[in-house]
Amino acid sequence: MADVLIASDAPWVVDAIRACLDEASTVRVVHAGVDVRPAVAARTPDLVVVDLQVGNMGGMAVCMDLRLEESAGRLDDVPVLMLLDRRPDVFMAKRAGADGWLLKPVDPIRMRRAVQALLAGGVYHDDTGTPATSPAAEALAAAGGGDTEVE
């Protein structure tokens, strides 16, 4: 049973996350980025899913806020999955300390993989739209590798 906090004002995000979880899991939703830290402080979730374009405090700022509070010892460490709008946003997701990211539009298979990987203590780095740089990279991608890691 997982406790997942979603920061999004898009109903499809909530529906997609719920579809990835079992019925016993808890899904909490906030519609503004500024509401994430108080929700995490009240009850530490197993996973925070943040939409890049959540109202009044974007996903990058939310993730950085959580990481700063964790480093100061005011919050427990919590995995963060960020939903990105475009490939260049990956740079910012890395800098913000996100444990995983998905590029929109998100399909159910990638969403399930990402949620499961982060709930298992791993990371998920969506490689959608990344050009292959070598024959070895193409072979790895064709074999289904390179998109998830579990530490």
Short mmCIF file of C-alpha atoms in Angstrom, two decimals:
data_model
loop_
_atom_site.label_atom_id
_atom_site.label_comp_id
_atom_site.label_asym_id
_atom_site.label_seq_id
_atom_site.Cartn_x
_atom_site.Cartn_y
_atom_site.Cartn_z
CA MET A 1 0.00 0.00 0.00
CA ALA A 2 1.52 3.28 -1.13
CA ASP A 3 0.80 6.85 -0.13
CA VAL A 4 1.22 9.14 -3.15
CA LEU A 5 0.96 12.91 -3.16
CA ILE A 6 0.15 14.49 -6.53
CA ALA A 7 0.70 18.18 -7.26
CA SER A 8 -1.28 18.93 -10.40
CA ASP A 9 -4.29 20.85 -11.58
CA ALA A 10 -4.82 18.42 -14.47
CA PRO A 11 -7.38 15.65 -13.76
CA TRP A 12 -5.69 13.27 -16.23
CA VAL A 13 -2.55 13.21 -14.06
CA VAL A 14 -4.51 12.07 -11.01
CA ASP A 15 -6.35 9.44 -13.07
CA ALA A 16 -3.11 8.13 -14.60
CA ILE A 17 -1.40 7.79 -11.21
CA ARG A 18 -4.42 6.09 -9.64
CA ALA A 19 -4.42 3.56 -12.50
CA CYS A 20 -0.82 2.61 -11.60
CA LEU A 21 -1.57 1.83 -7.97
CA ASP A 22 -3.46 -0.91 -6.18
CA GLU A 23 -6.82 -0.18 -4.58
CA ALA A 24 -5.34 -0.08 -1.07
CA SER A 25 -3.05 2.82 -1.94
CA THR A 26 -3.76 6.36 -0.85
CA VAL A 27 -3.71 9.24 -3.33
CA ARG A 28 -3.64 12.80 -2.01
CA VAL A 29 -3.95 15.72 -4.41
CA VAL A 30 -2.93 19.36 -4.10
CA HIS A 31 -3.60 21.85 -6.87
CA ALA A 32 -0.88 24.39 -6.09
CA GLY A 33 2.85 23.98 -5.65
CA VAL A 34 2.90 25.93 -2.39
CA ASP A 35 0.70 23.25 -0.83
CA VAL A 36 3.22 20.43 -1.35
CA ARG A 37 5.60 21.16 1.52
CA PRO A 38 2.82 21.42 4.16
CA ALA A 39 1.27 18.17 2.84
CA VAL A 40 4.63 16.37 3.03
CA ALA A 41 5.28 17.77 6.51
CA ALA A 42 1.86 16.62 7.72
CA ARG A 43 2.38 13.04 6.48
CA THR A 44 5.44 11.92 4.52
CA PRO A 45 4.26 10.19 1.33
CA ASP A 46 6.01 7.30 -0.37
CA LEU A 47 6.11 9.31 -3.61
CA VAL A 48 5.46 12.88 -4.73
CA VAL A 49 4.39 13.38 -8.36
CA VAL A 50 4.77 16.98 -9.54
CA ASP A 51 3.51 18.41 -12.80
CA LEU A 52 5.96 20.98 -14.19
CA GLN A 53 3.09 23.39 -14.84
CA VAL A 54 1.28 23.21 -11.50
CA GLY A 55 -0.23 26.55 -10.50
CA ASN A 56 1.63 29.40 -8.74
CA MET A 57 4.81 27.42 -7.91
CA GLY A 58 6.09 25.21 -10.69
CA GLY A 59 7.39 21.68 -10.42
CA MET A 60 11.05 22.69 -10.41
CA ALA A 61 10.55 25.09 -7.51
CA VAL A 62 8.52 22.46 -5.63
CA CYS A 63 11.24 19.84 -6.02
CA MET A 64 13.99 22.28 -5.01
CA ASP A 65 11.96 23.37 -1.98
CA LEU A 66 11.57 19.74 -0.84
CA ARG A 67 15.28 19.03 -1.33
CA LEU A 68 16.31 22.15 0.61
CA GLU A 69 13.97 21.28 3.48
CA GLU A 70 15.31 17.69 3.51
CA SER A 71 18.93 18.87 3.57
CA ALA A 72 18.12 21.12 6.52
CA GLY A 73 16.54 18.19 8.39
CA ARG A 74 13.05 19.71 8.43
CA LEU A 75 11.51 17.05 6.14
CA ASP A 76 12.12 13.36 5.56
CA ASP A 77 13.54 12.32 2.18
CA VAL A 78 10.80 11.61 -0.32
CA PRO A 79 11.13 10.47 -3.94
CA VAL A 80 9.93 12.98 -6.52
CA LEU A 81 8.63 12.13 -10.00
CA MET A 82 8.40 15.15 -12.27
CA LEU A 83 6.18 15.40 -15.35
CA LEU A 84 8.03 17.48 -17.94
CA ASP A 85 6.79 19.35 -20.99
CA ARG A 86 9.83 18.96 -23.26
CA ARG A 87 13.23 17.28 -23.47
CA PRO A 88 15.25 20.43 -22.46
CA ASP A 89 13.42 20.42 -19.10
CA VAL A 90 15.41 17.30 -18.14
CA PHE A 91 18.39 19.54 -17.32
CA MET A 92 16.32 21.45 -14.77
CA ALA A 93 14.82 18.25 -13.32
CA LYS A 94 18.34 16.92 -12.69
CA ARG A 95 19.43 20.21 -11.10
CA ALA A 96 16.32 20.27 -8.89
CA GLY A 97 17.08 16.78 -7.56
CA ALA A 98 14.15 14.86 -9.03
CA ASP A 99 14.44 11.09 -8.67
CA GLY A 100 12.57 10.53 -11.88
CA TRP A 101 10.93 12.29 -14.77
CA LEU A 102 8.53 11.60 -17.61
CA LEU A 103 8.00 13.64 -20.75
CA LYS A 104 4.43 14.49 -21.67
CA PRO A 105 2.34 13.18 -23.25
CA VAL A 106 2.60 10.28 -20.84
CA ASP A 107 1.42 6.82 -21.77
CA PRO A 108 0.21 4.31 -19.16
CA ILE A 109 3.16 1.94 -19.64
CA ARG A 110 5.83 4.57 -18.93
CA MET A 111 3.78 5.99 -16.06
CA ARG A 112 3.48 2.57 -14.43
CA ARG A 113 7.20 1.87 -14.88
CA ALA A 114 8.15 5.21 -13.37
CA VAL A 115 5.82 4.91 -10.37
CA GLN A 116 6.89 1.33 -9.65
CA ALA A 117 10.60 2.16 -9.97
CA LEU A 118 10.40 5.07 -7.56
CA LEU A 119 8.22 3.22 -5.05
CA ALA A 120 10.81 0.42 -5.11
CA GLY A 121 13.53 2.89 -4.15
CA GLY A 122 15.00 3.36 -7.61
CA VAL A 123 15.02 6.10 -10.20
CA TYR A 124 13.34 6.54 -13.57
CA HIS A 125 14.79 8.69 -16.31
CA ASP A 126 12.51 8.81 -19.34
CA ASP A 127 14.57 8.67 -22.52
CA THR A 128 11.66 9.50 -24.84
CA GLY A 129 12.82 11.80 -27.62
CA THR A 130 16.52 11.26 -26.96
CA PRO A 131 18.41 10.71 -30.20
CA ALA A 132 20.63 7.65 -30.26
CA THR A 133 24.25 8.75 -30.34
CA SER A 134 25.89 5.50 -31.35
CA PRO A 135 25.11 2.01 -32.63
CA ALA A 136 25.64 0.70 -29.09
CA ALA A 137 23.05 3.16 -27.72
CA GLU A 138 20.60 2.13 -30.44
CA ALA A 139 21.13 -1.55 -29.60
CA LEU A 140 20.57 -0.87 -25.90
CA ALA A 141 17.37 1.06 -26.60
CA ALA A 142 16.12 -1.66 -28.96
CA ALA A 143 16.74 -4.25 -26.25
CA GLY A 144 14.55 -2.25 -23.85
CA GLY A 145 17.38 -1.10 -21.63
CA GLY A 146 18.49 2.28 -20.47
CA ASP A 147 15.28 3.74 -19.07
CA THR A 148 15.24 2.50 -15.49
CA GLU A 149 17.70 1.88 -12.71
CA VAL A 150 17.17 0.44 -9.26
CA GLU A 151 19.87 1.26 -6.77
#
